[in-house]
GROMACS .gro file of C-alpha atoms in nm:
model
  256
    1MET     CA    1   2.352  -0.560  -3.030
    2THR     CA    2   2.100  -0.385  -2.804
    3ASP     CA    3   2.238  -0.107  -2.585
    4ALA     CA    4   2.123  -0.199  -2.233
    5SER     CA    5   2.179   0.162  -2.124
    6GLN     CA    6   1.900   0.284  -2.356
    7PRO     CA    7   1.562   0.316  -2.180
    8GLU     CA    8   1.287   0.084  -2.303
    9GLN     CA    9   1.027   0.240  -2.532
   10PRO     CA   10   0.707   0.309  -2.332
   11PHE     CA   11   0.421   0.075  -2.411
   12PHE     CA   12   0.182   0.374  -2.409
   13GLU     CA   13   0.269   0.740  -2.436
   14PHE     CA   14   0.090   1.072  -2.485
   15LYS     CA   15   0.314   1.339  -2.637
   16ASP     CA   16   0.156   1.687  -2.610
   17VAL     CA   17  -0.187   1.544  -2.697
   18SER     CA   18  -0.478   1.784  -2.747
   19LYS     CA   19  -0.842   1.713  -2.830
   20ALA     CA   20  -1.150   1.934  -2.857
   21PHE     CA   21  -1.513   1.876  -2.954
   22ASP     CA   22  -1.710   2.160  -3.114
   23GLY     CA   23  -1.458   2.409  -2.982
   24ASN     CA   24  -1.475   2.267  -2.629
   25ARG     CA   25  -1.121   2.185  -2.517
   26ILE     CA   26  -1.104   1.843  -2.349
   27LEU     CA   27  -0.730   1.772  -2.352
   28GLU     CA   28  -0.452   2.024  -2.407
   29GLY     CA   29  -0.085   1.930  -2.428
   30VAL     CA   30  -0.120   1.616  -2.217
   31ASN     CA   31   0.194   1.408  -2.155
   32PHE     CA   32   0.235   1.075  -1.976
   33THR     CA   33   0.399   0.736  -2.028
   34VAL     CA   34   0.316   0.378  -1.929
   35ALA     CA   35   0.599   0.124  -1.914
   36ARG     CA   36   0.547  -0.237  -2.019
   37GLY     CA   37   0.389  -0.429  -1.731
   38GLU     CA   38   0.295  -0.109  -1.545
   39THR     CA   39  -0.053  -0.002  -1.432
   40LEU     CA   40  -0.145   0.364  -1.479
   41GLY     CA   41  -0.445   0.520  -1.307
   42ILE     CA   42  -0.613   0.817  -1.478
   43MET     CA   43  -0.813   1.028  -1.232
   44GLY     CA   44  -1.011   1.348  -1.245
   45ARG     CA   45  -1.360   1.490  -1.223
   46SER     CA   46  -1.628   1.422  -1.483
   47GLY     CA   47  -1.567   1.566  -1.829
   48VAL     CA   48  -1.189   1.607  -1.800
   49GLY     CA   49  -1.107   1.360  -2.077
   50LYS     CA   50  -1.041   1.036  -1.890
   51SER     CA   51  -1.246   0.812  -2.120
   52VAL     CA   52  -1.147   1.022  -2.422
   53SER     CA   53  -0.787   0.931  -2.345
   54LEU     CA   54  -0.868   0.560  -2.375
   55LYS     CA   55  -1.053   0.612  -2.703
   56LEU     CA   56  -0.750   0.797  -2.840
   57ILE     CA   57  -0.526   0.506  -2.742
   58MET     CA   58  -0.758   0.260  -2.916
   59GLY     CA   59  -0.772   0.480  -3.226
   60PHE     CA   60  -1.148   0.533  -3.195
   61LEU     CA   61  -1.069   0.907  -3.190
   62LYS     CA   62  -0.785   1.105  -3.347
   63PRO     CA   63  -0.599   1.380  -3.158
   64ASP     CA   64  -0.610   1.736  -3.288
   65ALA     CA   65  -0.241   1.769  -3.201
   66GLY     CA   66   0.034   1.559  -3.050
   67ARG     CA   67   0.140   1.196  -3.091
   68ILE     CA   68   0.004   0.876  -2.940
   69ILE     CA   69   0.213   0.565  -2.880
   70ALA     CA   70   0.034   0.233  -2.830
   71ALA     CA   71   0.205  -0.106  -2.803
   72GLY     CA   72   0.531   0.085  -2.850
   73GLN     CA   73   0.430   0.222  -3.192
   74ASP     CA   74   0.321   0.568  -3.306
   75ILE     CA   75  -0.039   0.504  -3.415
   76THR     CA   76  -0.143   0.869  -3.451
   77ASP     CA   77  -0.192   0.855  -3.828
   78TRP     CA   78  -0.282   0.488  -3.864
   79GLU     CA   79  -0.585   0.381  -4.067
   80GLU     CA   80  -0.846   0.132  -3.947
   81GLU     CA   81  -0.676  -0.171  -4.101
   82GLN     CA   82  -0.349  -0.091  -3.924
   83LEU     CA   83  -0.533  -0.029  -3.596
   84ASN     CA   84  -0.682  -0.379  -3.611
   85ALA     CA   85  -0.334  -0.511  -3.536
   86ILE     CA   86  -0.316  -0.290  -3.226
   87HIS     CA   87  -0.659  -0.412  -3.115
   88ARG     CA   88  -0.517  -0.765  -3.103
   89GLN     CA   89  -0.255  -0.639  -2.858
   90VAL     CA   90  -0.465  -0.389  -2.662
   91THR     CA   91  -0.821  -0.454  -2.547
   92MET     CA   92  -1.069  -0.238  -2.359
   93VAL     CA   93  -1.332  -0.312  -2.094
   94PHE     CA   94  -1.615  -0.066  -2.153
   95GLN     CA   95  -1.844   0.073  -1.883
   96SER     CA   96  -2.138  -0.106  -2.049
   97GLY     CA   97  -1.951  -0.437  -2.060
   98ALA     CA   98  -2.055  -0.465  -2.428
   99LEU     CA   99  -2.156  -0.829  -2.384
  100PHE     CA  100  -2.368  -1.028  -2.632
  101ASP     CA  101  -2.707  -1.083  -2.468
  102SER     CA  102  -2.782  -1.371  -2.706
  103LEU     CA  103  -2.483  -1.569  -2.573
  104SER     CA  104  -2.428  -1.720  -2.229
  105VAL     CA  105  -2.148  -1.599  -2.002
  106GLY     CA  106  -1.928  -1.889  -2.112
  107GLU     CA  107  -2.002  -1.825  -2.480
  108ASN     CA  108  -1.920  -1.456  -2.437
  109VAL     CA  109  -1.581  -1.542  -2.290
  110ALA     CA  110  -1.523  -1.800  -2.566
  111PHE     CA  111  -1.607  -1.555  -2.845
  112PRO     CA  112  -1.257  -1.406  -2.899
  113LEU     CA  113  -1.106  -1.755  -2.873
  114ARG     CA  114  -1.335  -1.893  -3.145
  115GLU     CA  115  -1.254  -1.594  -3.366
  116ARG     CA  116  -0.892  -1.712  -3.376
  117GLU     CA  117  -1.013  -2.040  -3.533
  118GLU     CA  118  -0.688  -2.230  -3.469
  119LEU     CA  119  -0.808  -2.366  -3.132
  120SER     CA  120  -1.004  -2.689  -3.097
  121ASP     CA  121  -1.335  -2.692  -2.911
  122ASP     CA  122  -1.169  -2.871  -2.620
  123ALA     CA  123  -0.891  -2.611  -2.604
  124VAL     CA  124  -1.149  -2.329  -2.606
  125ASP     CA  125  -1.345  -2.497  -2.327
  126GLN     CA  126  -1.029  -2.532  -2.117
  127GLU     CA  127  -0.933  -2.167  -2.169
  128VAL     CA  128  -1.283  -2.051  -2.077
  129ALA     CA  129  -1.293  -2.271  -1.767
  130GLY     CA  130  -0.957  -2.134  -1.653
  131LEU     CA  131  -1.063  -1.772  -1.695
  132LEU     CA  132  -1.399  -1.824  -1.523
  133THR     CA  133  -1.221  -1.996  -1.233
  134MET     CA  134  -0.961  -1.718  -1.202
  135LEU     CA  135  -1.236  -1.455  -1.181
  136ASP     CA  136  -1.476  -1.663  -0.966
  137LEU     CA  137  -1.739  -1.680  -1.239
  138GLU     CA  138  -1.776  -2.058  -1.282
  139LYS     CA  139  -2.133  -2.073  -1.151
  140TYR     CA  140  -2.246  -1.814  -1.408
  141LYS     CA  141  -2.108  -2.003  -1.710
  142ASP     CA  142  -2.449  -2.096  -1.856
  143GLU     CA  143  -2.633  -1.781  -1.743
  144PRO     CA  144  -2.742  -1.507  -1.987
  145PRO     CA  145  -2.570  -1.172  -1.919
  146ALA     CA  146  -2.904  -0.990  -1.905
  147GLY     CA  147  -2.978  -1.147  -1.566
  148LEU     CA  148  -2.649  -1.037  -1.408
  149SER     CA  149  -2.584  -0.726  -1.203
  150THR     CA  150  -2.382  -0.442  -1.353
  151GLY     CA  151  -2.080  -0.548  -1.149
  152MET     CA  152  -2.098  -0.911  -1.262
  153LYS     CA  153  -2.130  -0.802  -1.624
  154ARG     CA  154  -1.807  -0.605  -1.582
  155ALA     CA  155  -1.637  -0.914  -1.437
  156VAL     CA  156  -1.748  -1.118  -1.738
  157ALA     CA  157  -1.625  -0.841  -1.969
  158ILE     CA  158  -1.282  -0.863  -1.801
  159ALA     CA  159  -1.277  -1.240  -1.857
  160ARG     CA  160  -1.369  -1.194  -2.223
  161ALA     CA  161  -1.101  -0.928  -2.265
  162LEU     CA  162  -0.840  -1.165  -2.120
  163ALA     CA  163  -0.951  -1.443  -2.355
  164ALA     CA  164  -0.819  -1.236  -2.644
  165LYS     CA  165  -0.467  -1.283  -2.501
  166PRO     CA  166  -0.382  -0.911  -2.514
  167GLU     CA  167  -0.058  -0.749  -2.406
  168ALA     CA  168  -0.249  -0.462  -2.244
  169ILE     CA  169  -0.596  -0.397  -2.106
  170LEU     CA  170  -0.778  -0.066  -2.060
  171TYR     CA  171  -1.051  -0.033  -1.795
  172ASP     CA  172  -1.304   0.249  -1.839
  173GLU     CA  173  -1.456   0.338  -1.498
  174PRO     CA  174  -1.484  -0.028  -1.388
  175THR     CA  175  -1.668   0.053  -1.064
  176THR     CA  176  -1.914   0.319  -1.185
  177MET     CA  177  -2.281   0.239  -1.107
  178VAL     CA  178  -2.177  -0.063  -0.899
  179ASP     CA  179  -2.283  -0.136  -0.540
  180PRO     CA  180  -2.016  -0.093  -0.267
  181LEU     CA  181  -1.961  -0.466  -0.214
  182MET     CA  182  -1.908  -0.522  -0.587
  183VAL     CA  183  -1.663  -0.228  -0.598
  184HIS     CA  184  -1.433  -0.427  -0.371
  185THR     CA  185  -1.491  -0.745  -0.573
  186ILE     CA  186  -1.399  -0.578  -0.903
  187GLY     CA  187  -1.096  -0.422  -0.740
  188ASP     CA  188  -0.994  -0.771  -0.625
  189LEU     CA  189  -1.041  -0.909  -0.978
  190ILE     CA  190  -0.831  -0.637  -1.141
  191GLN     CA  191  -0.563  -0.684  -0.875
  192ARG     CA  192  -0.565  -1.059  -0.942
  193VAL     CA  193  -0.528  -1.001  -1.315
  194LYS     CA  194  -0.242  -0.759  -1.248
  195LYS     CA  195  -0.053  -1.011  -1.035
  196GLN     CA  196  -0.125  -1.330  -1.230
  197VAL     CA  197  -0.125  -1.215  -1.593
  198LYS     CA  198   0.109  -0.914  -1.556
  199LEU     CA  199  -0.045  -0.713  -1.837
  200THR     CA  200   0.021  -0.346  -1.903
  201SER     CA  201  -0.292  -0.168  -1.781
  202ILE     CA  202  -0.466   0.168  -1.767
  203VAL     CA  203  -0.751   0.217  -1.520
  204VAL     CA  204  -0.973   0.522  -1.568
  205THR     CA  205  -1.152   0.588  -1.240
  206HIS     CA  206  -1.302   0.860  -1.024
  207ASP     CA  207  -1.235   0.638  -0.719
  208THR     CA  208  -0.901   0.741  -0.570
  209ARG     CA  209  -0.900   0.444  -0.332
  210LEU     CA  210  -0.919   0.206  -0.627
  211ALA     CA  211  -0.650   0.405  -0.808
  212ARG     CA  212  -0.417   0.395  -0.507
  213ARG     CA  213  -0.467   0.022  -0.473
  214LEU     CA  214  -0.409  -0.075  -0.836
  215ALA     CA  215  -0.180   0.183  -0.992
  216ASP     CA  216   0.197   0.210  -1.007
  217ARG     CA  217   0.166   0.568  -1.131
  218LEU     CA  218  -0.120   0.815  -1.159
  219VAL     CA  219  -0.231   1.097  -1.386
  220PHE     CA  220  -0.464   1.364  -1.249
  221LEU     CA  221  -0.639   1.551  -1.529
  222HIS     CA  222  -0.765   1.901  -1.459
  223GLU     CA  223  -0.896   2.157  -1.710
  224GLY     CA  224  -0.754   1.966  -2.003
  225ARG     CA  225  -0.404   1.920  -1.864
  226ALA     CA  226  -0.212   1.649  -1.680
  227HIS     CA  227  -0.193   1.846  -1.357
  228PHE     CA  228  -0.011   1.563  -1.179
  229PHE     CA  229   0.182   1.260  -1.307
  230GLY     CA  230   0.375   1.044  -1.065
  231THR     CA  231   0.375   0.751  -0.823
  232VAL     CA  232   0.115   0.688  -0.555
  233ALA     CA  233   0.373   0.785  -0.291
  234GLU     CA  234   0.443   1.112  -0.472
  235MET     CA  235   0.070   1.183  -0.489
  236GLU     CA  236   0.027   1.117  -0.117
  237ALA     CA  237   0.316   1.352  -0.037
  238SER     CA  238   0.204   1.628  -0.274
  239GLN     CA  239   0.087   1.953  -0.116
  240ASP     CA  240  -0.058   2.080  -0.443
  241PRO     CA  241  -0.388   2.251  -0.346
  242LEU     CA  242  -0.589   2.127  -0.647
  243LEU     CA  243  -0.480   1.768  -0.598
  244ARG     CA  244  -0.536   1.777  -0.220
  245ASP     CA  245  -0.884   1.920  -0.273
  246PHE     CA  246  -0.974   1.646  -0.524
  247LEU     CA  247  -0.846   1.370  -0.294
  248GLN     CA  248  -1.028   1.510   0.009
  249GLN     CA  249  -1.359   1.550  -0.177
  250ASP     CA  250  -1.331   1.200  -0.322
  251ALA     CA  251  -1.257   1.055   0.023
  252MET     CA  252  -1.583   1.207   0.152
  253LEU     CA  253  -1.785   1.071  -0.141
  254THR     CA  254  -1.632   0.724  -0.165
  255VAL     CA  255  -1.798   0.454   0.042
  256PRO     CA  256  -1.541   0.267   0.258
   0.00000   0.00000   0.00000
């Protein structure tokens, strides 16, 4: 019988994680957790290890020290074949979108569904139509990705990630190199996914307004360490000089 008094295992967790490249320390002793169904925002200036953190979670990189929990399992020492199972549970939306230019928008979204092979063509079409409708992409179904803006490519990448039926989704700087209007649109899409699909999520972003809007808790990385880890309310109330300086500078740079 399960002991209800025992806390649930975090879906994601960094335990004293460190990573360096060519002697350059990127992460040092970083700790944070993400509960199932929670959205974590990872913030910080360029080069502090935000995207590296996602690659460590996906197993694309190995930590130099510490342990990494993904989908509730310690994957630190897992080999590629074992990680494939995690990749069916956890998917990532890359900055580039990583779409197939030879396929239409609809075919890109259908790709992970067709890989599963057990679905009929009609079932795939219905799934694709539902995802395109949820993300307001119906009119782009037959368009090639090459003709879309950066922001629209990211929206399609989100739809394709959802088609894989993951338990968690990782967003790597979803609003970088996107015009101000599309920043709001992508924020709306991620918020919609959060409310309707209720996936565990991590959003790496330099945009503190986006982070405040989407995240349940936030990590602020500074000089390789998790300088702050807490709720949005705790961040707003913090008088920590480094954190206040980052938030104030970002507020000046971020377009309303």
